[in-house]
Amino acid sequence: MRLKTMLLCAVLAACGGEGTAPETEAETETSDDIAASTDDGVLFVFATPEEGGDVLAAQDEYTAELQKREIGIRARDAAVTRFGDLAPLYRQDTLPWTDEEKDALRDAINTLLPTVSSIDQHLPERVLLVKTGEIVEGGLPHTRANAIIFAGGGIPSGGPLKALFLHELHHVMTRANPQMADEYYRIVGFEPCRFAEPVALRKNRLSNPDAATYKHFAPVGRDDAEGVIPYLYANRDYDGEGRLPAYFGFGLLPVDVEDGVCTSKTAGPDGLLAPDAVPEFAALIGSNTGYIIHPEEVLADNFVFWAMERGDLPNPEIPDAVGAFWLGE
């Protein structure tokens, strides 16, 4: 299945909730705590394990969506079915930054500062940089509140680090501006709807911390459906083998749309469509990225391409539109 490759691609070419992580008064932060600052004073701050743990243990939009099956997979224990029992494991997996990692992140962020400063009016005043091991989200980088979580126990270097930072910064920025989502997602053809998620389907879901809810659909007709929603699910209960990515299932959920409500045409994962079976979907979102599990992720990769001035893309108009949107052009 391509999904694992897509997710790995997102990590190298770069899964939340409302709110902002607990703040520390700026005057108590030392130069060693700060990675960079934009022209308008947005601070990128290295989080201590305690600060990072507070972010990961907080209740938010993402934790409200978590289902029993996926909690067990994240905890690597099928008997764990409550976020309250998962949160201490996430706290324990939050790590301190090494001096070498701090230097690498400072170099990467400062190289990108001219571009980041041009859109920093959309960012929170502080962006936390959190380091975790392989327990938190199976070692996959992601975001929560105003924090970028560099999971997996380390960070890449060079271009991949810059791309990863930009991809996750995009999620922090869109979370801080939820009122812009409907217009923004239209860049890749998605329209808003209220999703009536069947109970049998919901219990199988895998929630993405970077885009925890389904509020938009792609209006591509297929058979007797009026559109599709990219849908991520757990393909089995935790069985003692593998980390979170090993349990990913993915497909396009056919929906009908009436009065702004998306109603699923299937009660469970068996009714999901393979992306390759819906070529109209690929035509709608473009071919720049294979990370297609949510319009948020499609746009995050295109944000990276815009910021890093990628010129070898099949659909260069998409990153151009992404950049123009955030620049207000």
XYZ file of C-alpha atoms in Angstrom:
329
model
C 0.000 0.000 0.000
C 1.269 3.457 -0.923
C 0.222 5.156 2.321
C 3.358 4.263 4.283
C 5.495 5.628 1.456
C 3.356 8.770 1.342
C 3.808 9.385 5.048
C 7.552 8.772 4.896
C 7.688 11.161 1.963
C 5.899 13.761 4.049
C 8.462 13.410 6.814
C 11.384 13.773 4.414
C 9.723 16.273 2.103
C 7.781 18.009 4.453
C -0.634 13.306 11.528
C -3.604 18.918 16.646
C -6.291 20.780 17.934
C -7.345 24.264 18.836
C -5.519 26.412 21.321
C -2.074 27.485 22.349
C 0.434 25.702 24.520
C 1.189 27.088 27.968
C 3.240 30.253 27.613
C 6.445 31.240 29.365
C 7.117 34.940 29.842
C 9.572 36.029 27.153
C 11.846 37.725 29.677
C 12.497 34.387 31.404
C 13.772 32.819 28.189
C 17.500 32.832 27.567
C 19.234 32.956 24.208
C 19.754 29.204 24.524
C 15.962 28.720 24.638
C 15.282 30.652 21.441
C 15.906 29.160 18.019
C 14.940 32.232 15.985
C 12.727 35.308 15.837
C 10.897 36.785 12.855
C 10.902 40.459 11.898
C 7.678 41.014 13.846
C 8.880 39.132 16.896
C 7.396 35.641 16.502
C 9.602 33.434 18.657
C 10.605 29.863 17.903
C 11.392 28.348 21.284
C 13.002 25.061 22.278
C 10.627 23.366 24.703
C 11.859 21.563 27.796
C 10.564 17.995 28.291
C 8.149 19.383 30.890
C 6.769 22.009 28.497
C 6.506 19.479 25.714
C 4.760 17.025 28.004
C 2.175 19.658 28.911
C 1.352 20.144 25.225
C 1.069 16.428 24.511
C -1.049 15.667 27.585
C -3.518 18.511 26.979
C -7.131 17.866 25.992
C -7.971 19.442 22.632
C -9.858 18.923 19.373
C -7.556 16.052 18.470
C -7.907 14.124 21.742
C -11.688 14.557 21.517
C -11.660 12.584 18.269
C -9.517 9.655 19.463
C -11.180 6.240 19.381
C -10.452 3.213 21.583
C -8.781 1.155 18.852
C -6.374 3.903 17.828
C -5.489 4.758 21.424
C -4.412 1.146 21.948
C -2.291 1.282 18.811
C -0.611 4.493 19.936
C -0.002 3.087 23.424
C 1.208 -0.223 21.952
C -1.217 -1.906 24.311
C -4.717 -2.880 23.175
C -5.913 -2.694 26.787
C -5.282 1.079 26.842
C -8.454 2.713 25.511
C -8.506 6.137 27.239
C -6.445 9.195 26.377
C -5.962 9.722 30.107
C -3.903 6.521 30.156
C -2.027 7.405 26.963
C -1.027 10.904 28.083
C 1.501 9.749 30.750
C 3.256 7.614 28.109
C 3.540 10.664 25.882
C 4.922 12.747 28.749
C 7.564 10.110 29.444
C 8.581 10.088 25.773
C 9.330 13.838 25.641
C 13.070 14.471 25.373
C 15.612 17.278 25.864
C 17.300 18.892 22.882
C 21.019 18.350 22.350
C 23.261 21.303 21.534
C 23.903 19.836 18.088
C 20.174 19.573 17.370
C 19.588 23.127 18.529
C 22.316 24.404 16.226
C 20.882 22.480 13.272
C 17.383 23.856 13.848
C 18.669 27.395 14.314
C 20.528 27.182 11.018
C 17.511 25.758 9.190
C 14.979 28.247 10.571
C 17.210 31.287 10.135
C 17.803 30.353 6.494
C 14.021 30.375 6.002
C 13.336 33.531 8.033
C 12.835 35.933 5.088
C 9.979 33.792 3.806
C 8.571 33.017 7.256
C 8.714 36.703 8.218
C 6.663 37.604 5.134
C 3.690 35.632 6.520
C 4.325 35.810 10.263
C 1.160 37.842 10.854
C -0.645 34.499 10.567
C 1.484 32.780 13.213
C 1.036 32.636 16.998
C 3.446 34.763 19.010
C 5.403 31.701 20.128
C 5.992 28.445 18.298
C 7.308 25.671 20.523
C 9.804 23.120 19.214
C 9.271 19.800 21.002
C 11.412 16.663 20.754
C 10.011 13.188 21.442
C 10.955 9.553 20.950
C 9.170 6.808 19.028
C 6.169 6.364 21.352
C 4.523 9.712 20.600
C 2.497 9.222 17.400
C 4.660 6.259 16.464
C 7.651 8.537 15.902
C 5.914 10.596 13.177
C 6.476 14.377 13.242
C 3.278 16.379 13.752
C 1.857 19.388 15.592
C -0.312 20.123 18.602
C -1.579 23.592 19.538
C 1.287 26.019 18.766
C 3.963 23.304 18.963
C 5.896 21.410 16.321
C 6.627 17.874 17.531
C 9.860 16.473 16.136
C 9.145 12.828 16.925
C 11.290 9.755 16.382
C 14.198 10.636 18.665
C 16.114 12.867 16.269
C 15.907 15.258 13.335
C 17.104 15.155 9.713
C 19.635 17.639 8.380
C 19.958 20.081 5.529
C 17.130 20.381 3.029
C 14.957 17.654 4.586
C 15.050 19.476 7.931
C 13.976 22.744 6.310
C 11.164 20.967 4.465
C 10.017 19.186 7.612
C 9.977 22.427 9.582
C 7.965 24.221 6.886
C 5.459 21.378 6.534
C 4.741 21.360 10.263
C 4.790 25.163 10.523
C 2.004 25.171 7.940
C -0.167 23.118 10.321
C 0.501 25.517 13.201
C -0.427 28.432 10.949
C -3.675 26.949 9.623
C -4.703 25.924 13.150
C -4.244 29.532 14.244
C -6.523 30.702 11.400
C -9.503 28.298 11.267
C -11.750 30.961 9.768
C -9.680 30.814 6.569
C -9.995 27.059 6.005
C -12.972 27.024 3.628
C -11.446 29.511 1.219
C -7.973 28.016 1.549
C -9.002 24.415 0.898
C -10.704 25.527 -2.327
C -7.223 25.936 -3.803
C -7.250 22.148 -4.207
C -10.953 21.946 -4.945
C -12.429 21.029 -1.544
C -15.745 22.400 -0.315
C -17.034 22.630 3.285
C -19.645 20.292 4.749
C -20.785 18.902 8.086
C -19.792 15.243 8.116
C -22.301 12.695 9.394
C -19.778 10.002 10.380
C -21.308 6.529 10.832
C -20.620 4.969 14.230
C -19.240 1.765 12.687
C -16.823 3.761 10.579
C -15.837 6.155 13.352
C -14.700 3.369 15.698
C -12.134 2.371 13.064
C -10.800 5.854 12.395
C -7.174 6.962 12.807
C -7.143 10.606 13.845
C -4.492 12.909 12.407
C -3.274 15.443 15.007
C -2.594 17.918 12.193
C -6.138 17.670 10.802
C -8.302 15.935 13.381
C -11.736 16.525 11.848
C -13.458 15.953 8.532
C -15.142 19.186 7.460
C -14.552 19.246 3.708
C -15.193 17.021 0.699
C -13.937 16.767 -2.854
C -16.888 17.262 -5.241
C -15.976 14.514 -7.683
C -18.927 12.323 -8.615
C -18.346 8.599 -8.563
C -21.022 6.023 -9.317
C -24.006 7.225 -7.249
C -21.975 9.434 -4.880
C -21.675 13.221 -5.154
C -18.186 13.479 -3.701
C -15.456 11.831 -1.658
C -13.656 12.464 1.622
C -10.088 11.143 2.067
C -10.372 8.884 5.112
C -7.666 7.389 7.346
C -8.497 4.324 9.441
C -6.900 1.618 11.580
C -6.729 -1.642 9.657
C -6.750 -3.820 12.811
C -6.518 -3.773 16.604
C -3.054 -3.506 18.109
C -1.538 -6.980 17.879
C 1.871 -6.432 19.449
C 3.647 -5.837 16.154
C 4.886 -2.607 14.657
C 4.420 1.080 15.326
C 1.540 3.345 14.319
C 2.316 3.507 10.561
C 1.926 -0.284 10.307
C -1.788 0.100 11.119
C -2.659 2.730 8.516
C -5.530 2.097 6.157
C -6.663 4.709 3.676
C -9.344 5.231 1.054
C -11.775 7.722 -0.409
C -15.122 7.741 1.362
C -18.057 8.247 -1.047
C -20.586 10.762 0.251
C -23.845 12.404 -0.688
C -24.228 16.118 0.039
C -27.465 17.837 0.957
C -27.996 21.148 2.752
C -24.298 21.300 3.600
C -24.199 17.835 5.192
C -21.950 15.045 3.894
C -23.555 11.644 4.450
C -21.420 8.536 4.064
C -22.465 5.997 1.458
C -20.813 3.198 3.448
C -20.964 2.140 7.084
C -17.414 0.799 7.288
C -13.926 0.785 5.733
C -14.858 -1.955 3.243
C -16.805 0.603 1.232
C -13.887 3.008 0.772
C -12.589 3.546 -2.761
C -8.958 3.157 -3.791
C -7.564 6.545 -4.894
C -6.438 5.054 -8.203
C -10.071 4.147 -8.888
C -11.080 7.824 -8.788
C -8.831 9.635 -11.298
C -11.021 12.728 -10.987
C -9.739 13.130 -7.433
C -6.107 13.271 -8.561
C -7.043 15.737 -11.277
C -8.687 17.971 -8.665
C -5.839 18.102 -6.123
C -2.932 18.033 -8.576
C 0.055 15.729 -8.819
C 2.694 17.584 -6.792
C 2.493 15.286 -3.763
C 1.420 11.780 -2.866
C 0.486 12.831 0.668
C -3.260 12.946 0.032
C -4.872 11.819 3.297
C -6.455 15.255 3.908
C -6.572 18.572 2.030
C -4.526 20.012 4.898
C -1.656 17.666 4.041
C -1.899 18.290 0.303
C -1.626 22.014 0.958
C 1.152 21.613 3.530
C 3.401 19.958 0.970
C 2.544 22.620 -1.601
C 3.385 25.278 1.020
C 6.812 23.654 1.339
C 7.236 23.733 -2.440
C 6.328 27.433 -2.514
C 8.629 28.391 0.355
C 11.552 26.393 -1.053
C 10.896 27.628 -4.599
C 10.538 24.193 -6.181
C 10.348 24.690 -9.922
C 10.089 21.115 -11.187
C 6.447 20.384 -10.345
C 3.668 19.065 -12.576
C 1.236 21.615 -11.099
C 3.255 24.739 -10.211
C 0.047 26.798 -10.091
C -0.883 25.194 -6.758
C 2.136 26.340 -4.688
C 1.875 29.711 -6.425
C -1.738 29.982 -5.220
C -0.757 28.835 -1.717
C 1.926 31.512 -1.441
C -0.357 34.203 -2.807
C -3.057 33.240 -0.300
C -0.823 33.694 2.739
C 0.794 36.826 1.325
C -2.670 38.306 0.767
C -2.106 38.827 -2.942
